[in-house]
Amino acid sequence: MTDTLPQDEDLRTAIVADGVNVYYGEKQALFDVDLDIKQNQVTALIGPSGCGKSTFLRCINRMNDVIDGCRVEGRIALDGDDIYDRSVDVVQLRARIGMVFQKPNPFPKSIFDNVSYGPRIHGIAERKADLEEIVHDSLVRAGLWNEVADRLNEPGTGLSGGQQQRLCIARAIAVRPDVILMDEPCSALDPIATARIEELIDDLRENYTIVIVTHSMQQAARVSQRTAFFHLGNLVEFGPTDQIFTSPRDKRTESYITGRIG
Amino acid sequence: MSGNREGRGRMSRSDTMETVRKGLRSRYAAERRFIWYGRGAIAVALGFLVLLVGSILIKGASVVTQTHIRLTVELPLETFSKNGVVTAESIGAANYVGLVKSSLRDLFPDVSGRRDKRALDSLISSGAPYELRDHVLANPELVGQSIDIWLSASDDIDMLDKGYIDRDIDSTGRRVTDKQIGWYDKLIADGRLERQFNTTFFTSGDSREPEQAGIWGAALGSFYTLMVTLLLAFPLGVTTAVYLEEFAPKNKWTDLIEVNINNLAAVPSIIFGLLGLAVFLNIIGLPRSAPLAGGVVLALMTLPTIIIAGRAALKAVPPSIREAALGVGASRLQTVTHHVLPLAMPGMLTGSIIGMAQALGETAPLLMIGMVAFIVDLPGGPLDPATVLPVQVYIWADSPERAFVERTSAGIIVLLLFLVVMNLSAVMLRKRFERRW
Ligand SMILES: Nc1ncnc2c1ncn2[C@@H]1O[C@H](COP(=O)(O)OP(=O)(O)OP(=O)(O)O)[C@@H](O)[C@H]1O
Ligand SMILES: [Mg+2]
């Protein structure tokens, strides 16, 4: 397994996972995963279906807490602090770590309300003008502003799939998180919408740390700097994306990348 | 038609199409048959509904009017004053029964003999003196004059006028005598008998006299009772459903609770009445016969329905909405109140309205807490003795007078109207909650 690589040394480590084991009831889904995620980088998680990518991603913002019977062992630290520590408040944690889901899931409310919901409940902005500014900025950064500027009061569910997904990204960044987790954000989208979102991810990297789960090797190669390959709940290989794709060290990685497993 | 050689059971493409085509006929026929069964079933159901509602309407609609008799009543000053002064008290103390009787006898001066006089007296309702008193009390300036006033006829005359009593059959077989029919005809000829809007029925409580009996008392009782039920059962039911569905851990305790709630929904309603008697009346000491006690009992009965429907509605909310809210950092309660509940509300309302409709039609649990009773006064609030619509219908259906048959049907109509109004308001509420996108 890889550790910090030379060109990464100047980047701060945002998240460190140390010996993470996850169980759904009796069944173990992740085995001893060690992974460190650098700030302002895109880290891709790849691997065959059911290997535990989503499970790992959900550990990072503790979305697994709401699943009955799910148990997480080990340590995951965000900026050095264990996020599973008793003193950590999940609500606050999730405000710092945003998430975009596989299926676009806008609230059945207006576009404006979708984006302003996070800032409003966290009390980041109370005044209408502040909220409007946040909604504007987030939509601009999510590359959706031009398409919805004149219909902010229309339902978010009335947008196309790709627009909905960008709306969800805008909703996530409106809370101004440090980290954005994306679980197969393009799986329901056509190539053009996918390309737009990939562009967007690349832009967002400047200000955010991004972890993305993807089934598309090309996408991982295009958007990420580092790639982690999971197999049957194990982290098999982790390193710079070019290295994983050009000269994988593990046989399983190689067969997966060349299309023999998964 | 080649290629059939390729092993048993395999057919060539054209053979396959042929087989499919042959099968199609019977498949479509089955579909058509099913559609017609469905339509037939709906037609039968509708037919029975029309029959039921139609017969009730036909029997009950005539209650809208009530036969009245116009009497010319002298209001001599000396009857209404005490020591020469007319006060509300002296007006109230006058002998109205005598006034009404003598006014009626004045119309038929040739009637003599005790029996005939009594038969004549019974043309007018025994409530008529009270109507006269209320009129004079409201208009004291009439004292000293002679007034014309429409007073309720007795229930027998009302039935005769509405054609429910057959005047052609032998007089021993009917409740009005030939003489009375003669007086009745004379009253009509003089323009002194007329059917007028039946205010009494829509504004009074129960009475032993059909023409004095009204549905309003029972309607108010039902209203207060259901209000108590709704105010208790809806918040409790929704909170329980939300807790069990969204917050409670799934373990054997919550399983046990779930099984018990489901069983509770199937408990015969009279058991809830026994509980009400034992706990709410005897231990807590709620007033007997009061809508408060009835409402509490019915709330207990309705709770399981609301909880079960509420949980089903919550289950139907897609988990992705919860994830979305949690993902931006909403707390669990915020997730529920801001996103899940609004989406589940239409389903919860539907469940509640089913429960409330059940509660509206219940009599058995109310038996135990004294709401199945003869109550004349209109209840002024949930603490006053009251009865409810289905009980009123039951009491009238049990009374021998012909006029109560009409009132029974009319009571059922009012009950159904109550139900329709309830359902409509639920539909309207649901429309407001239903997501518009
Ligand atoms: N809620 C759950 N309850 C029980 N088992 C679960 C649950 N979620 C996931 N699992 C199991 O954990 C393992 C990892 O699942 P996970 O969803 O992380 O896979 P994945 O890598 O995201 O797959 P995919 O690419 O298909 O999304 C799987 O074997 C799955 O069956
Ligand atoms: Mg997944």
PDB file of N, CA, C and O in Angstrom, chain B residues 62-90:
ATOM      1  N   SER B  62     -89.312  14.528   4.145  1.00  0.00           N
ATOM      2  CA  SER B  62     -90.495  15.302   4.524  1.00  0.00           C
ATOM      3  C   SER B  62     -90.339  15.981   5.880  1.00  0.00           C
ATOM      4  O   SER B  62     -91.172  16.792   6.269  1.00  0.00           O
ATOM      5  N   VAL B  63     -89.257  15.675   6.587  1.00  0.00           N
ATOM      6  CA  VAL B  63     -89.072  16.289   7.895  1.00  0.00           C
ATOM      7  C   VAL B  63     -88.745  17.782   7.769  1.00  0.00           C
ATOM      8  O   VAL B  63     -88.831  18.528   8.733  1.00  0.00           O
ATOM      9  N   VAL B  64     -88.380  18.173   6.559  1.00  0.00           N
ATOM     10  CA  VAL B  64     -88.020  19.575   6.354  1.00  0.00           C
ATOM     11  C   VAL B  64     -89.196  20.500   6.677  1.00  0.00           C
ATOM     12  O   VAL B  64     -89.012  21.619   7.112  1.00  0.00           O
ATOM     13  N   THR B  65     -90.418  19.991   6.484  1.00  0.00           N
ATOM     14  CA  THR B  65     -91.574  20.831   6.827  1.00  0.00           C
ATOM     15  C   THR B  65     -92.329  20.209   7.981  1.00  0.00           C
ATOM     16  O   THR B  65     -92.208  19.026   8.264  1.00  0.00           O
ATOM     17  N   GLN B  66     -93.113  21.045   8.646  1.00  0.00           N
ATOM     18  CA  GLN B  66     -93.890  20.591   9.799  1.00  0.00           C
ATOM     19  C   GLN B  66     -95.246  21.288   9.698  1.00  0.00           C
ATOM     20  O   GLN B  66     -95.339  22.468   9.365  1.00  0.00           O
ATOM     21  N   THR B  67     -96.308  20.519   9.956  1.00  0.00           N
ATOM     22  CA  THR B  67     -97.660  21.080   9.855  1.00  0.00           C
ATOM     23  C   THR B  67     -97.922  22.048  11.005  1.00  0.00           C
ATOM     24  O   THR B  67     -97.641  21.738  12.158  1.00  0.00           O
ATOM     25  N   HIS B  68     -98.433  23.221  10.671  1.00  0.00           N
ATOM     26  CA  HIS B  68     -98.750  24.235  11.676  1.00  0.00           C
ATOM     27  C   HIS B  68    -100.220  24.617  11.577  1.00  0.00           C
ATOM     28  O   HIS B  68    -100.820  24.526  10.505  1.00  0.00           O
ATOM     29  N   ILE B  69    -100.790  25.040  12.689  1.00  0.00           N
ATOM     30  CA  ILE B  69    -102.188  25.485  12.713  1.00  0.00           C
ATOM     31  C   ILE B  69    -102.216  26.940  13.155  1.00  0.00           C
ATOM     32  O   ILE B  69    -101.522  27.318  14.096  1.00  0.00           O
ATOM     33  N   ARG B  70    -103.016  27.738  12.434  1.00  0.00           N
ATOM     34  CA  ARG B  70    -103.098  29.161  12.778  1.00  0.00           C
ATOM     35  C   ARG B  70    -104.236  29.372  13.763  1.00  0.00           C
ATOM     36  O   ARG B  70    -105.391  29.077  13.464  1.00  0.00           O
ATOM     37  N   LEU B  71    -103.923  29.834  14.946  1.00  0.00           N
ATOM     38  CA  LEU B  71    -104.932  30.092  15.966  1.00  0.00           C
ATOM     39  C   LEU B  71    -105.047  31.588  16.191  1.00  0.00           C
ATOM     40  O   LEU B  71    -104.071  32.320  16.064  1.00  0.00           O
ATOM     41  N   THR B  72    -106.267  32.016  16.498  1.00  0.00           N
ATOM     42  CA  THR B  72    -106.454  33.409  16.883  1.00  0.00           C
ATOM     43  C   THR B  72    -106.556  33.436  18.402  1.00  0.00           C
ATOM     44  O   THR B  72    -107.479  32.869  18.982  1.00  0.00           O
ATOM     45  N   VAL B  73    -105.554  34.017  19.043  1.00  0.00           N
ATOM     46  CA  VAL B  73    -105.473  33.953  20.504  1.00  0.00           C
ATOM     47  C   VAL B  73    -105.707  35.335  21.088  1.00  0.00           C
ATOM     48  O   VAL B  73    -105.088  36.312  20.674  1.00  0.00           O
ATOM     49  N   GLU B  74    -106.608  35.383  22.057  1.00  0.00           N
ATOM     50  CA  GLU B  74    -106.811  36.614  22.814  1.00  0.00           C
ATOM     51  C   GLU B  74    -105.759  36.678  23.917  1.00  0.00           C
ATOM     52  O   GLU B  74    -105.499  35.667  24.574  1.00  0.00           O
ATOM     53  N   LEU B  75    -105.144  37.852  24.066  1.00  0.00           N
ATOM     54  CA  LEU B  75    -104.175  37.972  25.151  1.00  0.00           C
ATOM     55  C   LEU B  75    -104.681  39.044  26.121  1.00  0.00           C
ATOM     56  O   LEU B  75    -104.197  40.172  26.109  1.00  0.00           O
ATOM     57  N   PRO B  76    -105.659  38.684  26.967  1.00  0.00           N
ATOM     58  CA  PRO B  76    -106.250  39.706  27.843  1.00  0.00           C
ATOM     59  C   PRO B  76    -105.235  40.183  28.878  1.00  0.00           C
ATOM     60  O   PRO B  76    -104.453  39.385  29.407  1.00  0.00           O
ATOM     61  N   LEU B  77    -105.302  41.475  29.125  1.00  0.00           N
ATOM     62  CA  LEU B  77    -104.326  42.110  30.010  1.00  0.00           C
ATOM     63  C   LEU B  77    -104.306  41.444  31.384  1.00  0.00           C
ATOM     64  O   LEU B  77    -103.236  41.192  31.948  1.00  0.00           O
ATOM     65  N   GLU B  78    -105.486  41.102  31.890  1.00  0.00           N
ATOM     66  CA  GLU B  78    -105.519  40.605  33.277  1.00  0.00           C
ATOM     67  C   GLU B  78    -104.812  39.256  33.415  1.00  0.00           C
ATOM     68  O   GLU B  78    -104.275  38.929  34.461  1.00  0.00           O
ATOM     69  N   THR B  79    -104.764  38.470  32.335  1.00  0.00           N
ATOM     70  CA  THR B  79    -104.072  37.181  32.419  1.00  0.00           C
ATOM     71  C   THR B  79    -102.561  37.366  32.522  1.00  0.00           C
ATOM     72  O   THR B  79    -101.860  36.538  33.089  1.00  0.00           O
ATOM     73  N   PHE B  80    -102.070  38.456  31.930  1.00  0.00           N
ATOM     74  CA  PHE B  80    -100.617  38.610  31.811  1.00  0.00           C
ATOM     75  C   PHE B  80    -100.021  39.594  32.797  1.00  0.00           C
ATOM     76  O   PHE B  80     -98.853  39.919  32.714  1.00  0.00           O
ATOM     77  N   SER B  81    -100.862  40.115  33.697  1.00  0.00           N
ATOM     78  CA  SER B  81    -100.308  41.095  34.627  1.00  0.00           C
ATOM     79  C   SER B  81    -100.531  40.632  36.055  1.00  0.00           C
ATOM     80  O   SER B  81    -101.387  39.789  36.338  1.00  0.00           O
ATOM     81  N   LYS B  82     -99.728  41.165  36.919  1.00  0.00           N
ATOM     82  CA  LYS B  82     -99.902  40.886  38.339  1.00  0.00           C
ATOM     83  C   LYS B  82    -100.055  42.238  39.010  1.00  0.00           C
ATOM     84  O   LYS B  82     -99.207  43.111  38.836  1.00  0.00           O
ATOM     85  N   ASN B  83    -101.156  42.415  39.716  1.00  0.00           N
ATOM     86  CA  ASN B  83    -101.463  43.704  40.338  1.00  0.00           C
ATOM     87  C   ASN B  83    -101.426  44.832  39.304  1.00  0.00           C
ATOM     88  O   ASN B  83    -100.934  45.917  39.573  1.00  0.00           O
ATOM     89  N   GLY B  84    -101.878  44.529  38.099  1.00  0.00           N
ATOM     90  CA  GLY B  84    -101.973  45.558  37.068  1.00  0.00           C
ATOM     91  C   GLY B  84    -100.669  45.868  36.361  1.00  0.00           C
ATOM     92  O   GLY B  84    -100.632  46.698  35.469  1.00  0.00           O
ATOM     93  N   VAL B  85     -99.554  45.198  36.751  1.00  0.00           N
ATOM     94  CA  VAL B  85     -98.270  45.488  36.097  1.00  0.00           C
ATOM     95  C   VAL B  85     -97.866  44.286  35.226  1.00  0.00           C
ATOM     96  O   VAL B  85     -97.945  43.146  35.663  1.00  0.00           O
ATOM     97  N   VAL B  86     -97.462  44.564  33.977  1.00  0.00           N
ATOM     98  CA  VAL B  86     -96.997  43.499  33.091  1.00  0.00           C
ATOM     99  C   VAL B  86     -95.480  43.381  33.207  1.00  0.00           C
ATOM    100  O   VAL B  86     -94.758  44.325  32.891  1.00  0.00           O
ATOM    101  N   THR B  87     -95.013  42.252  33.704  1.00  0.00           N
ATOM    102  CA  THR B  87     -93.563  42.020  33.777  1.00  0.00           C
ATOM    103  C   THR B  87     -93.260  40.721  33.038  1.00  0.00           C
ATOM    104  O   THR B  87     -94.163  39.960  32.692  1.00  0.00           O
ATOM    105  N   ALA B  88     -91.967  40.503  32.800  1.00  0.00           N
ATOM    106  CA  ALA B  88     -91.559  39.255  32.154  1.00  0.00           C
ATOM    107  C   ALA B  88     -92.036  38.077  33.003  1.00  0.00           C
ATOM    108  O   ALA B  88     -92.487  37.055  32.490  1.00  0.00           O
ATOM    109  N   GLU B  89     -91.962  38.275  34.300  1.00  0.00           N
ATOM    110  CA  GLU B  89     -92.361  37.196  35.199  1.00  0.00           C
ATOM    111  C   GLU B  89     -93.859  36.912  35.084  1.00  0.00           C
ATOM    112  O   GLU B  89     -94.266  35.758  34.968  1.00  0.00           O
ATOM    113  N   SER B  90     -94.633  37.976  35.064  1.00  0.00           N
ATOM    114  CA  SER B  90     -96.082  37.769  34.989  1.00  0.00           C
ATOM    115  C   SER B  90     -96.474  37.183  33.638  1.00  0.00           C
ATOM    116  O   SER B  90     -97.400  36.382  33.536  1.00  0.00           O
TER     117      SER B  90
END
